[in-house]
Amino acid sequence: MRGQSLLAGLGLATLLSACGGGSDSTTGPMGAQGNTVTVGNNFFSPADLSVATGTTVTWSWAAGAVEHNVTFDDGQHSATQSSGSFPRTFSAAGTYPYHCTIHGAAVMHGSVTVASGATGGTGGTGGTGGGGGGTGGGGYDY
């Protein structure tokens, strides 16, 4: 009986972990599936997102949402709406803060951080040192 309880507990923990039940992350991943932000009642999810230059991010209003907008500090903005979506393509590196003007930046805010190709190239330089380590590993003859 004790073994069954332990297995049931492990199954529940695995399920919660797979569903993200134990996480409150607000930073979205890079990649095609990480390019959508949900606009809900008094929240953006994820609020903060990191993408590469040339990426289009789409804000999609959740079903049943009241009127909100997406307003960037640089002046670009969506319409005030309760449904639909708003896309924006980021062609330059930088950080783009945004908020809902109806509910205020203190309640609804986020940012999109855009990395240029040059940033990725700099990280590649560190890989050269790692390659040297690989050479040392090749010293084993079998």
XYZ file of N, CA and C in Angstrom:
426
model
N 0.826 -1.185 0.000
C 0.000 0.000 0.000
C 0.871 1.250 0.000
N 1.952 1.212 0.812
C 2.832 2.367 0.873
C 3.485 2.620 -0.481
N 3.852 1.565 -1.184
C 4.464 1.680 -2.507
C 3.513 2.323 -3.508
N 2.203 1.986 -3.407
C 1.215 2.578 -4.308
C 1.082 4.068 -4.040
N 1.106 4.492 -2.775
C 1.014 5.908 -2.423
C 2.219 6.662 -2.946
N 3.384 6.059 -2.833
C 4.600 6.689 -3.316
C 4.541 6.852 -4.830
N 4.106 5.816 -5.525
C 3.986 5.903 -6.978
C 2.959 6.949 -7.388
N 1.839 7.022 -6.695
C 0.819 8.024 -7.012
C 1.369 9.431 -6.796
N 2.124 9.614 -5.731
C 2.726 10.920 -5.454
C 3.735 11.314 -6.510
N 4.555 10.348 -6.938
C 5.526 10.628 -8.000
C 4.824 10.959 -9.307
N 3.737 10.265 -9.596
C 2.975 10.535 -10.820
C 2.404 11.940 -10.815
N 1.871 12.385 -9.661
C 1.318 13.722 -9.533
C 2.411 14.772 -9.688
N 3.560 14.536 -9.075
C 4.673 15.480 -9.184
C 5.146 15.582 -10.626
N 5.203 14.458 -11.324
C 5.611 14.465 -12.725
C 4.607 15.223 -13.574
N 3.315 15.001 -13.326
C 2.263 15.689 -14.062
C 2.339 17.192 -13.839
N 2.488 17.621 -12.597
C 2.576 19.054 -12.302
C 3.801 19.668 -12.960
N 4.902 18.946 -12.932
C 6.118 19.447 -13.552
C 5.935 19.595 -15.055
N 5.329 18.625 -15.693
C 5.131 18.668 -17.138
C 4.168 19.769 -17.540
N 3.196 20.080 -16.691
C 2.206 21.114 -16.993
C 2.677 22.494 -16.572
N 3.817 22.594 -15.941
C 4.299 23.895 -15.504
C 3.629 24.350 -14.227
N 3.018 23.449 -13.480
C 2.287 23.805 -12.279
C 3.143 24.421 -11.197
N 4.447 24.176 -11.213
C 5.293 24.712 -10.171
C 6.085 25.932 -10.603
N 5.747 26.532 -11.739
C 6.558 27.627 -12.263
C 5.729 28.871 -12.504
N 6.315 30.033 -12.253
C 5.661 31.298 -12.502
C 6.516 32.165 -13.410
N 7.208 31.569 -14.338
C 8.137 32.286 -15.202
C 7.416 33.314 -16.063
N 8.011 34.517 -16.194
C 7.425 35.542 -17.035
C 8.285 35.830 -18.250
N 9.376 35.154 -18.384
C 10.239 35.380 -19.528
C 9.973 34.306 -20.561
N 9.633 34.748 -21.774
C 9.324 33.802 -22.831
C 10.579 33.349 -23.543
N 10.508 32.152 -24.124
C 11.664 31.625 -24.831
C 11.776 32.199 -26.231
N 12.974 32.058 -26.821
C 13.143 32.405 -28.221
C 12.617 31.248 -29.052
N 12.162 31.513 -30.244
C 11.677 30.468 -31.124
C 10.246 30.719 -31.539
N 9.781 29.954 -32.514
C 8.479 30.189 -33.112
C 7.346 30.125 -32.095
N 7.389 29.193 -31.160
C 6.290 29.068 -30.221
C 6.355 30.109 -29.113
N 7.476 30.764 -28.944
C 7.616 31.764 -27.901
C 7.336 33.172 -28.385
N 6.688 33.330 -29.546
C 6.486 34.646 -30.115
C 5.071 35.159 -29.986
N 4.280 34.578 -29.103
C 2.914 35.031 -28.868
C 2.764 35.438 -27.415
N 2.165 36.603 -27.206
C 1.891 37.096 -25.860
C 0.373 37.151 -25.701
N -0.144 36.574 -24.640
C -1.573 36.624 -24.370
C -1.894 37.907 -23.615
N -2.923 38.607 -24.083
C -3.418 39.804 -23.402
C -4.671 39.369 -22.655
N -4.598 39.384 -21.334
C -5.728 38.970 -20.513
C -6.184 40.105 -19.635
N -7.094 39.806 -18.753
C -7.609 40.834 -17.854
C -6.547 41.204 -16.833
N -5.897 42.325 -17.066
C -4.863 42.916 -16.217
C -3.533 42.167 -16.234
N -3.212 41.477 -17.345
C -1.901 40.838 -17.444
C -1.509 40.616 -18.901
N -0.202 40.524 -19.121
C 0.392 40.043 -20.359
C 1.130 38.758 -19.989
N 1.006 37.712 -20.823
C 1.673 36.460 -20.496
C 2.265 35.824 -21.743
N 3.588 35.662 -21.803
C 4.563 36.168 -20.841
C 4.707 37.678 -21.000
N 5.020 38.348 -19.927
C 5.164 39.805 -19.974
C 6.465 40.200 -20.654
N 7.524 39.440 -20.405
C 8.849 39.739 -20.962
C 9.243 38.638 -21.919
N 9.769 39.055 -23.063
C 10.075 38.120 -24.127
C 11.424 38.469 -24.736
N 12.213 37.474 -25.126
C 13.490 37.678 -25.812
C 13.405 37.030 -27.178
N 13.732 37.807 -28.223
C 13.660 37.313 -29.595
C 14.868 37.803 -30.388
N 15.052 37.250 -31.565
C 16.112 37.678 -32.480
C 15.577 38.775 -33.395
N 16.476 39.572 -33.962
C 16.045 40.599 -34.904
C 15.307 39.943 -36.071
N 14.310 40.646 -36.577
C 13.498 40.149 -37.674
C 12.306 39.324 -37.225
N 12.150 39.117 -35.937
C 11.066 38.291 -35.410
C 9.789 39.104 -35.273
N 8.670 38.484 -35.610
C 7.363 39.091 -35.385
C 6.775 38.501 -34.116
N 6.385 39.362 -33.204
C 5.707 38.949 -31.973
C 4.244 39.341 -32.134
N 3.342 38.453 -31.736
C 1.911 38.718 -31.852
C 1.268 38.713 -30.471
N 0.570 39.781 -30.138
C -0.210 39.861 -28.916
C -1.616 39.417 -29.277
N -2.136 38.398 -28.573
C -3.463 37.844 -28.839
C -4.340 38.007 -27.608
N -5.512 38.596 -27.800
C -6.432 38.832 -26.691
C -7.122 37.532 -26.318
N -7.142 37.241 -25.018
C -7.789 36.034 -24.497
C -9.307 36.186 -24.597
N -9.988 35.062 -24.749
C -11.451 35.079 -24.786
C -11.979 35.677 -23.488
N -12.926 36.569 -23.598
C -13.530 37.180 -22.417
C -12.753 38.354 -21.848
N -11.698 38.764 -22.535
C -10.898 39.887 -22.039
C -11.672 41.190 -22.211
N -11.472 42.094 -21.273
C -12.034 43.434 -21.419
C -11.098 44.219 -22.333
N -11.422 45.456 -22.616
C -10.593 46.235 -23.535
C -9.219 46.548 -22.952
N -8.210 46.284 -23.784
C -6.815 46.563 -23.459
C -6.138 47.057 -24.728
N -4.931 47.575 -24.573
C -4.104 47.898 -25.730
C -2.665 47.566 -25.404
N -1.838 47.556 -26.418
C -0.405 47.348 -26.274
C 0.238 48.626 -26.780
N 0.866 49.384 -25.877
C 1.462 50.670 -26.232
C 2.942 50.645 -25.873
N 3.780 50.825 -26.889
C 5.227 50.830 -26.692
C 5.709 52.227 -26.345
N 6.789 52.294 -25.585
C 7.390 53.577 -25.227
C 7.865 54.346 -26.457
N 8.137 53.636 -27.576
C 8.594 54.313 -28.793
C 7.436 54.841 -29.646
N 6.200 54.708 -29.145
C 5.040 55.277 -29.828
C 4.193 54.295 -30.612
N 4.725 53.142 -30.991
C 3.896 52.175 -31.702
C 2.877 51.583 -30.742
N 1.667 51.304 -31.266
C 0.615 50.785 -30.382
C -0.449 50.042 -31.173
N -1.181 49.223 -30.448
C -2.329 48.523 -31.023
C -3.561 49.393 -30.831
N -4.654 48.955 -31.416
C -5.945 49.581 -31.121
C -6.369 49.128 -29.730
N -7.281 49.864 -29.123
C -7.896 49.412 -27.875
C -8.972 48.419 -28.286
N -8.840 47.178 -27.815
C -9.720 46.108 -28.265
C -9.918 45.067 -27.177
N -10.960 44.228 -27.349
C -11.221 43.154 -26.390
C -11.034 41.781 -27.020
N -10.708 41.737 -28.305
C -10.436 40.475 -28.984
C -9.544 40.761 -30.188
N -9.029 39.690 -30.780
C -8.184 39.853 -31.950
C -6.714 39.743 -31.606
N -5.880 40.338 -32.465
C -4.441 40.249 -32.257
C -3.754 41.500 -32.792
N -2.489 41.644 -32.409
C -1.658 42.764 -32.838
C -0.246 42.257 -33.051
N 0.243 42.259 -34.300
C 1.618 41.821 -34.559
C 2.575 43.010 -34.643
N 3.822 42.778 -34.251
C 4.877 43.766 -34.450
C 6.163 43.020 -34.777
N 6.830 43.457 -35.839
C 8.105 42.886 -36.238
C 9.216 43.779 -35.711
N 10.216 43.170 -35.073
C 11.327 43.902 -34.473
C 12.559 43.746 -35.362
N 12.933 44.843 -36.035
C 14.042 44.774 -36.983
C 15.354 45.297 -36.417
N 15.321 45.899 -35.236
C 16.553 46.426 -34.634
C 16.715 45.883 -33.215
N 17.970 45.643 -32.840
C 18.262 45.159 -31.492
C 17.926 46.239 -30.466
N 17.568 45.804 -29.284
C 17.264 46.736 -28.196
C 16.197 46.166 -27.287
N 15.796 46.970 -26.318
C 14.727 46.577 -25.404
C 13.544 47.495 -25.652
N 12.376 46.905 -25.825
C 11.161 47.633 -26.168
C 10.118 47.455 -25.057
N 10.067 48.404 -24.114
C 9.060 48.316 -23.052
C 7.667 48.644 -23.601
N 6.649 48.005 -23.053
C 5.268 48.271 -23.451
C 4.344 48.169 -22.245
N 3.133 48.704 -22.382
C 2.139 48.652 -21.313
C 0.747 48.858 -21.901
N -0.260 48.696 -21.079
C -1.646 48.988 -21.447
C -1.967 50.368 -20.880
N -2.374 51.314 -21.734
C -2.655 52.669 -21.234
C -3.954 52.730 -20.440
N -4.835 51.768 -20.634
C -6.103 51.765 -19.890
C -5.868 51.385 -18.428
N -5.057 50.371 -18.193
C -4.830 49.877 -16.837
C -3.519 50.363 -16.233
N -2.702 51.020 -17.017
C -1.478 51.629 -16.503
C -0.293 50.682 -16.443
N 0.877 51.272 -16.531
C 2.125 50.506 -16.528
C 2.365 49.796 -15.203
N 1.800 50.311 -14.113
C 1.986 49.654 -12.813
C 1.259 48.312 -12.766
N 0.186 48.166 -13.549
C -0.616 46.944 -13.537
C -0.264 46.034 -14.713
N -0.226 46.591 -15.922
C 0.016 45.793 -17.128
C 1.214 46.351 -17.871
N 2.326 45.631 -17.804
C 3.533 46.061 -18.504
C 4.382 44.853 -18.883
N 5.306 45.087 -19.796
C 6.235 44.044 -20.215
C 7.298 44.644 -21.100
N 8.138 43.803 -21.659
C 9.165 44.279 -22.587
C 9.567 43.163 -23.533
N 10.021 43.569 -24.707
C 10.573 42.647 -25.682
C 12.035 43.017 -25.831
N 12.919 42.068 -25.575
C 14.352 42.271 -25.748
C 14.749 41.598 -27.051
N 15.324 42.400 -27.943
C 15.681 41.918 -29.271
C 17.204 41.853 -29.375
N 17.720 40.663 -29.690
C 19.161 40.449 -29.829
C 19.526 40.453 -31.303
N 20.596 41.148 -31.630
C 21.053 41.188 -33.018
C 21.931 39.987 -33.324
N 22.225 39.777 -34.591
C 23.115 38.696 -35.008
C 24.515 38.889 -34.462
N 24.927 40.148 -34.230
C 26.273 40.430 -33.715
C 26.445 39.871 -32.316
N 25.367 39.880 -31.509
C 25.456 39.352 -30.150
C 25.755 37.856 -30.197
N 25.090 37.139 -31.099
C 25.332 35.702 -31.225
C 26.748 35.420 -31.705
N 27.292 36.293 -32.555
C 28.641 36.095 -33.059
C 29.676 36.228 -31.963
N 29.450 37.147 -31.045
C 30.382 37.323 -29.937
C 30.432 36.061 -29.091
N 29.276 35.456 -28.852
C 29.236 34.219 -28.079
C 29.981 33.101 -28.787
N 30.016 33.150 -30.103
C 30.705 32.125 -30.868
C 32.208 32.153 -30.631
N 32.749 33.322 -30.312
C 34.181 33.435 -30.061
C 34.574 32.573 -28.866
N 33.729 32.517 -27.860
C 34.008 31.678 -26.697
C 34.088 30.212 -27.087
N 33.394 29.850 -28.149
C 33.417 28.468 -28.603
C 34.797 28.049 -29.101
N 35.588 29.003 -29.556
C 36.924 28.679 -30.044
C 37.769 28.095 -28.919
N 37.678 28.681 -27.739
C 38.418 28.154 -26.591
C 37.957 26.749 -26.250
N 36.658 26.508 -26.393
C 36.127 25.180 -26.111
C 36.669 24.161 -27.095
N 36.927 24.603 -28.321
C 37.474 23.698 -29.328
C 38.861 23.219 -28.930
N 39.618 24.078 -28.256
C 40.955 23.687 -27.813
C 40.879 22.548 -26.818
N 39.857 22.572 -25.987
C 39.691 21.491 -25.019
C 39.433 20.170 -25.719
N 38.719 20.249 -26.848
C 38.442 19.039 -27.611
C 39.720 18.410 -28.150
N 40.686 19.236 -28.499
C 41.952 18.726 -29.018
C 42.667 17.916 -27.959
N 42.641 18.407 -26.731
C 43.288 17.681 -25.641
C 42.623 16.327 -25.417
N 41.322 16.288 -25.590
C 40.595 15.037 -25.411
C 40.940 14.028 -26.483
N 41.436 14.498 -27.636
C 41.755 13.600 -28.731
C 43.062 12.866 -28.500
N 43.731 13.135 -27.391
C 45.015 12.505 -27.115
C 44.915 11.048 -26.728
N 43.714 10.534 -26.545
C 43.563 9.140 -26.184
C 43.580 8.275 -27.424
N 44.561 7.411 -27.539
C 44.621 6.477 -28.672
C 44.207 5.113 -28.169
N 43.334 4.494 -28.930
C 42.854 3.176 -28.551
C 43.354 2.120 -29.473
